[in-house]
Coordinates of C-alpha atoms and ligand atoms in Angstrom, one line a residue:
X779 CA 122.2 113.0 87.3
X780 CA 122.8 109.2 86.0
X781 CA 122.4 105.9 87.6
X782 CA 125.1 105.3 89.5
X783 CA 126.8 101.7 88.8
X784 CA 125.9 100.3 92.4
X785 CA 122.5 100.9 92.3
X786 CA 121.5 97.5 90.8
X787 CA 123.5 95.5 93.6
X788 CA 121.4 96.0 96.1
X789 CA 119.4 93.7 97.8
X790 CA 115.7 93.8 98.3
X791 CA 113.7 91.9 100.9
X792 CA 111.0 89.5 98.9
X793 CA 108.4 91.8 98.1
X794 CA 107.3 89.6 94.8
X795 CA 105.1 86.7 97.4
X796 CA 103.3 89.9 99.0
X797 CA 102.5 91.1 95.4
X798 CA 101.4 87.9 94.6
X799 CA 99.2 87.6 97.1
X800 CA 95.7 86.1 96.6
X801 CA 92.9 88.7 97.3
X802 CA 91.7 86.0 99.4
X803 CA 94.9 86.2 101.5
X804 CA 95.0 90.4 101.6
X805 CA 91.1 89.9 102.8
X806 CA 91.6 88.1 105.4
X807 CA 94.9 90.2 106.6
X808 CA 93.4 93.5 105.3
X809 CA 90.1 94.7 104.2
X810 CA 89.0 94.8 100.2
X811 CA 86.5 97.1 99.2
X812 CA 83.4 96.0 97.3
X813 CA 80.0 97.7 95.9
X814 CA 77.2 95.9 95.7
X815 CA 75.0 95.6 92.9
X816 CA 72.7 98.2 94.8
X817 CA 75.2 100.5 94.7
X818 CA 76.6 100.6 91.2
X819 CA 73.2 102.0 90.3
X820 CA 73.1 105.0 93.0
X821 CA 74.1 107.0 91.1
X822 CA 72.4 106.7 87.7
X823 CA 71.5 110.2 86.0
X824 CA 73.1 111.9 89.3
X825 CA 75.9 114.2 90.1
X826 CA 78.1 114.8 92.7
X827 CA 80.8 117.8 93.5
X828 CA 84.1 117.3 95.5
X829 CA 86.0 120.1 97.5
X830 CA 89.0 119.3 99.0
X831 CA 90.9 120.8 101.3
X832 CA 94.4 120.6 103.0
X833 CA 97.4 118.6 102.3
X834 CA 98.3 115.7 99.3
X835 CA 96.9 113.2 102.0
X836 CA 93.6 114.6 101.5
X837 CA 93.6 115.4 98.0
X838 CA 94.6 111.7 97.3
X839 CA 91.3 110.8 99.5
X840 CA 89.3 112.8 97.0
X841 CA 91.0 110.8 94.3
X842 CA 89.4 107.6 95.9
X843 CA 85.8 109.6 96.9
X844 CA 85.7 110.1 93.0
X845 CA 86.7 107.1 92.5
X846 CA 83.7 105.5 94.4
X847 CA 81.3 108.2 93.1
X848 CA 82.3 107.2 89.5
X849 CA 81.9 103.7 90.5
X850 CA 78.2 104.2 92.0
X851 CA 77.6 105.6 88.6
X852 CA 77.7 109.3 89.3
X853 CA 79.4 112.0 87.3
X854 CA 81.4 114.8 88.6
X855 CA 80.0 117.8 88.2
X856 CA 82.5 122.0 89.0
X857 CA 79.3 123.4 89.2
X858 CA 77.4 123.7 93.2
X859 CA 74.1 124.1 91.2
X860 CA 73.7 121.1 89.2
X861 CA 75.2 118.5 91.7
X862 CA 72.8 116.1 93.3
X863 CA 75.7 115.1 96.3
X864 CA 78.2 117.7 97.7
X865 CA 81.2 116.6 99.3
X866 CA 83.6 118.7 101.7
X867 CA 87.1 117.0 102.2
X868 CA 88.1 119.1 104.9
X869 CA 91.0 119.9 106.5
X870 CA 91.8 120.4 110.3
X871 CA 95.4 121.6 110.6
X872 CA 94.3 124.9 111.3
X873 CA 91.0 126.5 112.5
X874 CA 91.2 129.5 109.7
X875 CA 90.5 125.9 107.0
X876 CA 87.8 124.9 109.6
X877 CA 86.3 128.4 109.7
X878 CA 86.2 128.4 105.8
X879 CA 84.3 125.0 105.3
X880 CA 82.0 126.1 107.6
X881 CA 81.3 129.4 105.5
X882 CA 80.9 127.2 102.5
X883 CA 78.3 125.0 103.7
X884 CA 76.8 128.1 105.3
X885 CA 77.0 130.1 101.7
X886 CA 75.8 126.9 100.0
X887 CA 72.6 126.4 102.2
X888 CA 70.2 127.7 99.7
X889 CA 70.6 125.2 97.4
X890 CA 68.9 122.9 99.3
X891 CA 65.8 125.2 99.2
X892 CA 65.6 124.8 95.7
X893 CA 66.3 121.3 95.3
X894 CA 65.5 119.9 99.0
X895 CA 66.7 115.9 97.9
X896 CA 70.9 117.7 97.6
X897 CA 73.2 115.5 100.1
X898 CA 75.8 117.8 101.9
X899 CA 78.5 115.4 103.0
X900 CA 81.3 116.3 105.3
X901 CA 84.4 114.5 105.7
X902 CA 88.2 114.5 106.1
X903 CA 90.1 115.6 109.3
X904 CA 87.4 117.5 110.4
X905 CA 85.1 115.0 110.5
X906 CA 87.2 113.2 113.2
X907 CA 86.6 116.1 115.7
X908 CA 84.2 115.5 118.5
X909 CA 83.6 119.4 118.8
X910 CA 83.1 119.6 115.0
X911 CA 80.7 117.0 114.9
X912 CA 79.1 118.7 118.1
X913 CA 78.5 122.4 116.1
X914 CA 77.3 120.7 112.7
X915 CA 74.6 119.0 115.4
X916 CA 73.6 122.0 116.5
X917 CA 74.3 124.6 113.9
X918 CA 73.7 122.7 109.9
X919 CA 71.1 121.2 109.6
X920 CA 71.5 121.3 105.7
X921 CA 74.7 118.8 106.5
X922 CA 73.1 115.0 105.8
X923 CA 75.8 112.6 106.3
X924 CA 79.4 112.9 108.2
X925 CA 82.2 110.2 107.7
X926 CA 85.5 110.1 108.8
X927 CA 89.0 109.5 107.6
X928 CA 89.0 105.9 108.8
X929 CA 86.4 104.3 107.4
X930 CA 86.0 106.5 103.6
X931 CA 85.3 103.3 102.0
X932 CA 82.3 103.6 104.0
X933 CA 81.0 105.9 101.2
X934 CA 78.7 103.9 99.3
X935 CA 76.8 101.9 102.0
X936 CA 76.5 105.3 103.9
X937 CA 75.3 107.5 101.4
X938 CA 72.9 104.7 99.8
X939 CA 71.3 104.7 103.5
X940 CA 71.0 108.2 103.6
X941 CA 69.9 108.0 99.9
X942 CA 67.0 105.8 101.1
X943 CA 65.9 107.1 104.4
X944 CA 66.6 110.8 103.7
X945 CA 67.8 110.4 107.7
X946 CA 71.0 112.3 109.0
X947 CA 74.1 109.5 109.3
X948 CA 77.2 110.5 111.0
X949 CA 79.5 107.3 111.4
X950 CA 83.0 108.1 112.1
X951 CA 85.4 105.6 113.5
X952 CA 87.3 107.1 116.7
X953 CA 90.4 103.7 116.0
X954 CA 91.6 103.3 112.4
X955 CA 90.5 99.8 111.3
X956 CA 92.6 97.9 109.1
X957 CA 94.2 99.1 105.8
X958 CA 91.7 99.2 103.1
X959 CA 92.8 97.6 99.4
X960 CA 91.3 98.0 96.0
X961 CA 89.7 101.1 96.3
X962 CA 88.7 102.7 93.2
X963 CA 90.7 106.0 91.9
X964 CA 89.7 108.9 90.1
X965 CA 93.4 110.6 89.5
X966 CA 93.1 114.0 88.7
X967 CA 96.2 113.6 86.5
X968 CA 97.7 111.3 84.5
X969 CA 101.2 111.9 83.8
X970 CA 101.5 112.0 87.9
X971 CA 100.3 110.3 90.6
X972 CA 99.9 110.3 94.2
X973 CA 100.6 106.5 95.9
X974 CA 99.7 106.6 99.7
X975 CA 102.4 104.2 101.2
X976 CA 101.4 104.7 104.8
X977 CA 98.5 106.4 107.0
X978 CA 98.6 108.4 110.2
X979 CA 101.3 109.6 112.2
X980 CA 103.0 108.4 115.9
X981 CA 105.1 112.1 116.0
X982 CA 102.9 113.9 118.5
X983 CA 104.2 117.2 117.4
X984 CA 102.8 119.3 120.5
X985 CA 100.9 121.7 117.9
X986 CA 99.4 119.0 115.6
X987 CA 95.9 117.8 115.1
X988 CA 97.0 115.1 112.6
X989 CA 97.4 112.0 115.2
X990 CA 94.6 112.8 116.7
X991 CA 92.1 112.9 113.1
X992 CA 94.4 110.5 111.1
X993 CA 95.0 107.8 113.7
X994 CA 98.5 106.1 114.2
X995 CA 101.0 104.9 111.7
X996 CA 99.6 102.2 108.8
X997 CA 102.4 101.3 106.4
X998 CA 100.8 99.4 103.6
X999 CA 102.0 96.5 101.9
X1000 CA 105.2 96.6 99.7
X1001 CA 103.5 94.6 96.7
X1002 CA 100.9 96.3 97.3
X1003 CA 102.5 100.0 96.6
X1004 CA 104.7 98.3 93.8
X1005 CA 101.3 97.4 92.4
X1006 CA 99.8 100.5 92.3
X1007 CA 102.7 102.2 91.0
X1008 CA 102.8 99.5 88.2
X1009 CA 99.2 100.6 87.4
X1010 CA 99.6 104.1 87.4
X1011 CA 102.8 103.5 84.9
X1012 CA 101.3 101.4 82.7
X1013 CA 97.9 104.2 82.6
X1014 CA 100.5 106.6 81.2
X1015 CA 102.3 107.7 84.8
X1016 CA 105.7 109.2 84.7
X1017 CA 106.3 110.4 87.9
X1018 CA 104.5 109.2 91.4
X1019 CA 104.1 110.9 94.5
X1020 CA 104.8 108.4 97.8
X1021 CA 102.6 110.3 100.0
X1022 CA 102.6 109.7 103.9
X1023 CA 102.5 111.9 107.0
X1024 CA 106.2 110.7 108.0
X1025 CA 107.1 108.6 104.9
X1026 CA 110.7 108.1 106.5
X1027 CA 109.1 105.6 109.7
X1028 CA 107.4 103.5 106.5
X1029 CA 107.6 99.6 107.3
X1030 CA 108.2 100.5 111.3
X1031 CA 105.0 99.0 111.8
X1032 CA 104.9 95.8 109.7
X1033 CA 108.9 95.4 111.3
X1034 CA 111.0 96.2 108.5
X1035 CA 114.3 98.0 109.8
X1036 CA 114.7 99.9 106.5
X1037 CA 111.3 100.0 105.1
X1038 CA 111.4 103.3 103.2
X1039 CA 114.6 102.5 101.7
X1040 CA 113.8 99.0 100.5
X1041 CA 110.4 101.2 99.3
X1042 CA 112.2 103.4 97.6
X1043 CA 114.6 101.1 95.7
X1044 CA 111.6 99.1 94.9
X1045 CA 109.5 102.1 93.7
X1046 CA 112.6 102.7 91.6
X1047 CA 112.5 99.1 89.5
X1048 CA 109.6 99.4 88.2
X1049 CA 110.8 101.6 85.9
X1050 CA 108.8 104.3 86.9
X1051 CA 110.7 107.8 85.7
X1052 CA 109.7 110.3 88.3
X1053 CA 109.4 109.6 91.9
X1054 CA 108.6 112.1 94.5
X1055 CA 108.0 111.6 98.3
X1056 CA 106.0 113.5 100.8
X1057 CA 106.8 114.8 103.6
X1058 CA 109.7 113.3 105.6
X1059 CA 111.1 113.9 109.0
X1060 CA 114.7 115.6 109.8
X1061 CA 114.3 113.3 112.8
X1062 CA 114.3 109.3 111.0
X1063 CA 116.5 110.4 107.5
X1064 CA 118.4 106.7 107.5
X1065 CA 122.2 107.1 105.3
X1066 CA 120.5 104.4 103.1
X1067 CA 118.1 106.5 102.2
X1068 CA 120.0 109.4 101.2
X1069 CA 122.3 106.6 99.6
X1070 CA 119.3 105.3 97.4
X1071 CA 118.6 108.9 96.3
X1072 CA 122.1 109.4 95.0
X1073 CA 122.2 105.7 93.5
X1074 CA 118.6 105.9 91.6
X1075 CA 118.6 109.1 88.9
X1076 CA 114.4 108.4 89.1
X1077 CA 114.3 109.7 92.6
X1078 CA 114.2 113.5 92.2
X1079 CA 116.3 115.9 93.7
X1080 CA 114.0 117.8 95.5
X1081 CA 113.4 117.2 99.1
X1082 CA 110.7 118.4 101.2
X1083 CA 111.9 118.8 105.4
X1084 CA 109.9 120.3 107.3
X1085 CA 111.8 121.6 110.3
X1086 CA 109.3 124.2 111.6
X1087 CA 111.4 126.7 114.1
X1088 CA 115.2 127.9 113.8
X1089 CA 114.7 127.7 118.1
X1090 CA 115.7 124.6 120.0
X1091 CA 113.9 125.6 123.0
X1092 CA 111.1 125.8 120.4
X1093 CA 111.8 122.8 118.9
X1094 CA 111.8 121.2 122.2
X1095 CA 108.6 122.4 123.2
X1096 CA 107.2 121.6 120.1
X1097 CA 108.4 117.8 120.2
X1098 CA 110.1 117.4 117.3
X1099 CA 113.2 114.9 118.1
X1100 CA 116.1 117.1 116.5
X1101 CA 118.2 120.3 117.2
X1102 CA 118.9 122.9 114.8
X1103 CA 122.1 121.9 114.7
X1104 CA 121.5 118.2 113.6
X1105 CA 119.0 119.6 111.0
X1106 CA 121.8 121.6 109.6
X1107 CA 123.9 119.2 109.9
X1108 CA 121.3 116.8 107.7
X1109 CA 120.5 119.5 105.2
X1110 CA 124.4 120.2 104.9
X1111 CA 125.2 116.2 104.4
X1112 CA 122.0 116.2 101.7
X1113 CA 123.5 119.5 99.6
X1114 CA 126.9 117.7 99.8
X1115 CA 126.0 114.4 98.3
X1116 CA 123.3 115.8 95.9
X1117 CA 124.6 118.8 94.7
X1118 CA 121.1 120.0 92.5
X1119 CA 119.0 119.0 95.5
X1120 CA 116.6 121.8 96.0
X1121 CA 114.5 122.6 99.5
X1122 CA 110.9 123.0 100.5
X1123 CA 109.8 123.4 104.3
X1124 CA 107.4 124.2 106.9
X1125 CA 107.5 127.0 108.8
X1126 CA 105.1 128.2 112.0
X1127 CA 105.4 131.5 113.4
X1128 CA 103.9 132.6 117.0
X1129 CA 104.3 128.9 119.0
X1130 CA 103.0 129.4 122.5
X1131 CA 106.0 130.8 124.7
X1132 CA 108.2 132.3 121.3
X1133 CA 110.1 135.0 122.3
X1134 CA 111.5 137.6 119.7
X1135 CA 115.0 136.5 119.6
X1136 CA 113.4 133.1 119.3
X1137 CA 112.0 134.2 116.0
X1138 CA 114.8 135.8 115.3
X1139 CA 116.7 132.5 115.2
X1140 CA 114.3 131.4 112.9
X1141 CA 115.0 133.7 110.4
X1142 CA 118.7 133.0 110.8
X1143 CA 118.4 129.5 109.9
X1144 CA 115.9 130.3 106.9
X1145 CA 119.1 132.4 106.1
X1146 CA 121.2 129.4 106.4
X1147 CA 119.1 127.0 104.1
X1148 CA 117.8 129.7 101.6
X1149 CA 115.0 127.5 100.8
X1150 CA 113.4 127.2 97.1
X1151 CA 110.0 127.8 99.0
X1152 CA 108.3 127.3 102.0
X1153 CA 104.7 126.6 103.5
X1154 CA 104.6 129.4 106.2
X1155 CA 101.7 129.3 109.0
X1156 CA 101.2 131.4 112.2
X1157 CA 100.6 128.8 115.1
X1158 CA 96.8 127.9 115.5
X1159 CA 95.8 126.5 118.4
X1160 CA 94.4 123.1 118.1
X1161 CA 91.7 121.6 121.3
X1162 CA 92.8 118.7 122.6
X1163 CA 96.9 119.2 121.3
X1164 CA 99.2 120.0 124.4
X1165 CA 100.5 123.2 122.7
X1166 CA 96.9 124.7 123.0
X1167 CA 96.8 124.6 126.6
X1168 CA 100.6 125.7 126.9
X1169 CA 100.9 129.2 128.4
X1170 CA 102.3 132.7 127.1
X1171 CA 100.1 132.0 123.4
X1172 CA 101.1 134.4 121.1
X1173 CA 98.5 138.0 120.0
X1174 CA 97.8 137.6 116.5
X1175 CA 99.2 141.0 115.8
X1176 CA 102.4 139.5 116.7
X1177 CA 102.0 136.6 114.9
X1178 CA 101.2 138.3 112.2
X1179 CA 104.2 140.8 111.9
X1180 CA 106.3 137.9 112.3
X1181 CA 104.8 135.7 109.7
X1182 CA 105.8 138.7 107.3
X1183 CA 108.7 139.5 108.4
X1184 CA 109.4 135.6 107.5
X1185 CA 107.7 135.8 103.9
X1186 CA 110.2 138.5 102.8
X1187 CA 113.1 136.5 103.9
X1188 CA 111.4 133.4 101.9
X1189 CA 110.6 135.2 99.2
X1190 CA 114.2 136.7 99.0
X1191 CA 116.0 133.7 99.0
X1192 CA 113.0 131.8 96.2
X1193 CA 114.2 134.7 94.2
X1194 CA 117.9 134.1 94.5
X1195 CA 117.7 131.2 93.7
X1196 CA 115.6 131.0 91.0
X1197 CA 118.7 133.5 89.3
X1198 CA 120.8 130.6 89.4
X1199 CA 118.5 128.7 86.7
X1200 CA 118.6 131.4 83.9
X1201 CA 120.3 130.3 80.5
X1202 CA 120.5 126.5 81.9
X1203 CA 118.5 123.7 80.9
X1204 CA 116.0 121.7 82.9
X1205 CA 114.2 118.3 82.4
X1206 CA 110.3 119.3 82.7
X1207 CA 107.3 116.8 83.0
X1208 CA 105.0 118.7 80.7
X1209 CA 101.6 119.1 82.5
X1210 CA 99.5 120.5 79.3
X1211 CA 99.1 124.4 78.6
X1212 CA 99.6 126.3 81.2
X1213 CA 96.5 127.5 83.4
X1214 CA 96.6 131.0 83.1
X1215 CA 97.6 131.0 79.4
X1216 CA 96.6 128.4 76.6
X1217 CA 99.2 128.7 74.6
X1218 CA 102.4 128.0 76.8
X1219 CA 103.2 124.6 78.5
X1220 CA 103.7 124.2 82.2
X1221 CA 105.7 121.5 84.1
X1222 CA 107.8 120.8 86.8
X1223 CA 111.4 120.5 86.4
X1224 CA 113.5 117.6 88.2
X1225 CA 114.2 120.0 90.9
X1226 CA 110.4 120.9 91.4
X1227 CA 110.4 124.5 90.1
X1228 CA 107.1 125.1 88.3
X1229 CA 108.6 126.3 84.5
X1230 CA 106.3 128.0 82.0
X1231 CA 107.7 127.5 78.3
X1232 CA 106.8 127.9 74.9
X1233 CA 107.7 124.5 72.2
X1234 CA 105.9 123.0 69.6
X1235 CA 102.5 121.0 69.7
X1236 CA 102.5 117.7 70.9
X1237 CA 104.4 117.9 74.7
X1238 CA 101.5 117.3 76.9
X1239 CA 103.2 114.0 78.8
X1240 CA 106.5 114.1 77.5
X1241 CA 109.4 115.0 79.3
X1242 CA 111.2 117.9 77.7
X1243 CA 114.4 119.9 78.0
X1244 CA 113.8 123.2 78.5
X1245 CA 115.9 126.9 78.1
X1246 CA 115.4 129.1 80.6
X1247 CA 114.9 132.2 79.5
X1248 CA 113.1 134.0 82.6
X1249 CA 113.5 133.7 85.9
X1250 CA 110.7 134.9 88.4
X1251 CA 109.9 134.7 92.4
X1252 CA 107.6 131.6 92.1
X1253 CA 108.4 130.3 88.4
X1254 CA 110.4 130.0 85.2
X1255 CA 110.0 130.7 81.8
X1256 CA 111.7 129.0 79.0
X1257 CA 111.3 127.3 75.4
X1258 CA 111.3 123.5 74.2
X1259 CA 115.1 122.9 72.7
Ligands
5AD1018 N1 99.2 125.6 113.6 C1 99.9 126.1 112.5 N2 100.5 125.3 111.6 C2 100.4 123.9 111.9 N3 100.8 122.9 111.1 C3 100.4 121.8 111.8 N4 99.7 122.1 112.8 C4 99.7 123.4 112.9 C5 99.1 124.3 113.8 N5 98.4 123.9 114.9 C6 101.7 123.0 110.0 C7 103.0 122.4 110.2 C8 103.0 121.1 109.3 C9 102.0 121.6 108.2 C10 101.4 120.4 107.5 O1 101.1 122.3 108.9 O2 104.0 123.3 109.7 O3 104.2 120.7 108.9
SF4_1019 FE1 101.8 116.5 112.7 FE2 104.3 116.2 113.6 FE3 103.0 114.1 112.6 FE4 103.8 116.1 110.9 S1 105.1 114.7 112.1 S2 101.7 115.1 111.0 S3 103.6 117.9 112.2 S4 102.5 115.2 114.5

């Protein structure tokens, strides 16, 4: 794709005087964080270990738990054994993730046997339940300090009290405070980068724990994003990640009409040469945004949408704000006007009250979209979430015929269209060697497809062109021209 000519004409609101904003100034309006000199001793001679789970959201909190930890002087350590802090970035989307981290911390009791001063730490979505808080009360003991998604730059302060009084803290805010700047980051990359450009979510999907654990919708501050993206560029970045829960409704909140557009644009003159976003809603896609994708060649052409059901009684009772039809209809308008635009989506199978033919319409519309790929879940019921409580929920052995009856139509069409790619050239972000095999590179193309390829030494960062020369269900396989 190249820039198209118009993309330089448009017009951006001011976001220079936000950027240029005095820390005094984002204080007062926002929160800063700070260590004190206590705390950038903690952790002398100490080690901590990080598991997160769940979504980009949460793995871009663990980038800022690091962050702190490095900051307190810690170092990270893969290994259970030798940490002196364990931390569980959990995930609540669905109770098999909640059932897992509880198995972990279970498994991982005897370490504290052995060396009784190790800190478990929960936090993440989990954290924010009232029931989960309840059990780890009752049932782990071994668990010394809880914090929740709202107040993670807690982290120091918390953990130096517990640190001190070897006494059980649990603070989680049940309201999300103010947006917190200047927190420290520990990216686990650095060719790519996740940015968050907003927190929470207003959707109220019937089904979803997320507005409950994650609060309502934050946008952050233009400059402020733009700054951060500068950062990340000038550290070696090449492609970001806008992450939010529903980055389409960004700015809603501070009152900007077109926020994510302006955002986008904005992202886009810095120069940066990869941007991303994650995940947006069929139900606010504004023209202008799908204008700004065709105008900017740095936005790539790969879109994730989740749409959930191919039902619109499902879709109704599920929330969502859009038919099947006017998904279609989005999906068909995207493909037209971006003709190499590949994509993703989220699917859940078994949603109280689904009938067969229900499901069935489902699998029609994956037919229709032939998605590249496609996060597939069987509905778990969520307390507290209106779809939990709806009748006629779904056995599991339906749920789970369905959910593979739904995998072989995914992985059909992530076949197909994977065929399309062999002999052709993509652009690839080279990663480094690839995980499973040291001596060939590993990347993502422009489209998102993960591409395996042989070249010469020396491509870790760069962006490469690359032959296909293989084409596989989940990858490619090529060579450096
Ligand atoms: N059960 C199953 N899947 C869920 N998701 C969210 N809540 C649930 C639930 N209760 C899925 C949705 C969403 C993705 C992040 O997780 O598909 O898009
Ligand atoms: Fe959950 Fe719906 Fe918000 Fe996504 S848009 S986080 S599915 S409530």
């Amino acid at each position: 794709m190249s820039t198209k000519k118009n993309a330089d004409t448009y017009i951006l609101p001011d976001h220079k005087a936000e950027a240029a904003r005095s820390k005094e100034q984002i204080e007062a309006e926002y929160g800063l964080f700070q260590l004190n000199n206590a705390m950038e001793t903690l952790g002398k001679d100490r080690k901590f270990y990080i598991r997160t789970y769940g979504c980009q959201a949460n793995v871009r909190d663990g980038e800022t738990i690091a962050g702190m930890m490095e900051q307190m002087g810690f170092t990270e350590t893969q290994d259970t054994e030798e940490a002196d802090v364990l931390i569980f970035n959990t995930c609540a989307v669905r109770k098999a993730a909640e059932d897992h981290v509880f198995g972990e911390i279970g498994m991982l009791k005897g370490l504290k046997d052995k060396k009784p001063d190790t800190i478990f730490c929960i936090c993440g979505c989990m954290a924010q339940e009232e029931s989960v808080i309840n059990t780890i009360l009752k049932k782990y003991p071994q668990v010394d300090l809880v914090f929740g998604t709202h107040n993670l730059y807690r982290l120091p302060d918390l953990l130096s009290q517990v640190m001190k009084t070897r006494k059980r803290k649990i603070e989680v805010f049940s309201e999300q405070g103010r947006v917190i700047e200047d927190l420290p980051v520990k990216r686990s990359q650095k060719f790519k980068g996740f940015v968050d450009i907003m927190y929470g979510c207003n959707k109220f999907c019937t089904y979803c724990i997320v507005p409950y654990t994650r609060g309502k919708e934050r946008s952050r501050r233009m400059g402020d994003i733009v700054r951060e993206i500068k950062q990340l560029k000038e550290n070696g970045g090449r492609e970001v990640v806008l992450l939010g829960q529903n980055v389409n409704a960004y700015g809603k909140d501070l009152g900007m009409e077109d926020g994510f557009t302006d955002l986008l644009i904005a992202a886009a003159r810095t120069g940066i040469e990869r941007i991303r976003f994650y995940s947006s809603s069929p139900r606010d896609y504004s023209e202008t945004t799908i204008q700004a994708m065709i105008d900017y060649s740095s936005i790539m052409p790969a879109l994730h949408l989740p749409v959930q059901s191919g039902s619109d009684e499902v879709l109704r009772r599920m929330a969502r704000g859009y038919t099947v039809e006017e998904y279609k209809k989005l999906f068909d308008r995207l493909k037209q006007m971006i003709p190499s635009i590949t994509f993703t989506t989220d699917l859940i199978v078994g949603f109280p009250g689904e009938t067969d033919a229900q499901f069935r319409e489902t699998l029609d519309l994956v037919d229709y979209c032939k998605f590249d790929s496609a996060f597939s879940f069987k509905y778990s019921p969520r307390e507290g979430t209106p779809a939990a409580a709806m009748p006629d929920q779904i056995p599991d052995e339906v749920k789970d015929a369905r959910l593979q009856e739904l995998n072989d139509h995914l992985n059909h069409w992530a076949k197909e269209n994977n065929k399309a790619y062999l002999h052709k050239i993509v652009r690839v972000l080279c990663e480094g060697p690839s995980r499973k095999n040291a001596a060939v590179y590993s990347g993502y193309s422009e489209e998102n497809k993960l591409v395996n390829f042989t070249g010469p030494e020396g491509l870790t960062g760069q962006i490469v062109d690359v032959e296909i020369t293989e084409v596989r269900s989940f990858s490619l396989n090529g060579r450096a021209l």
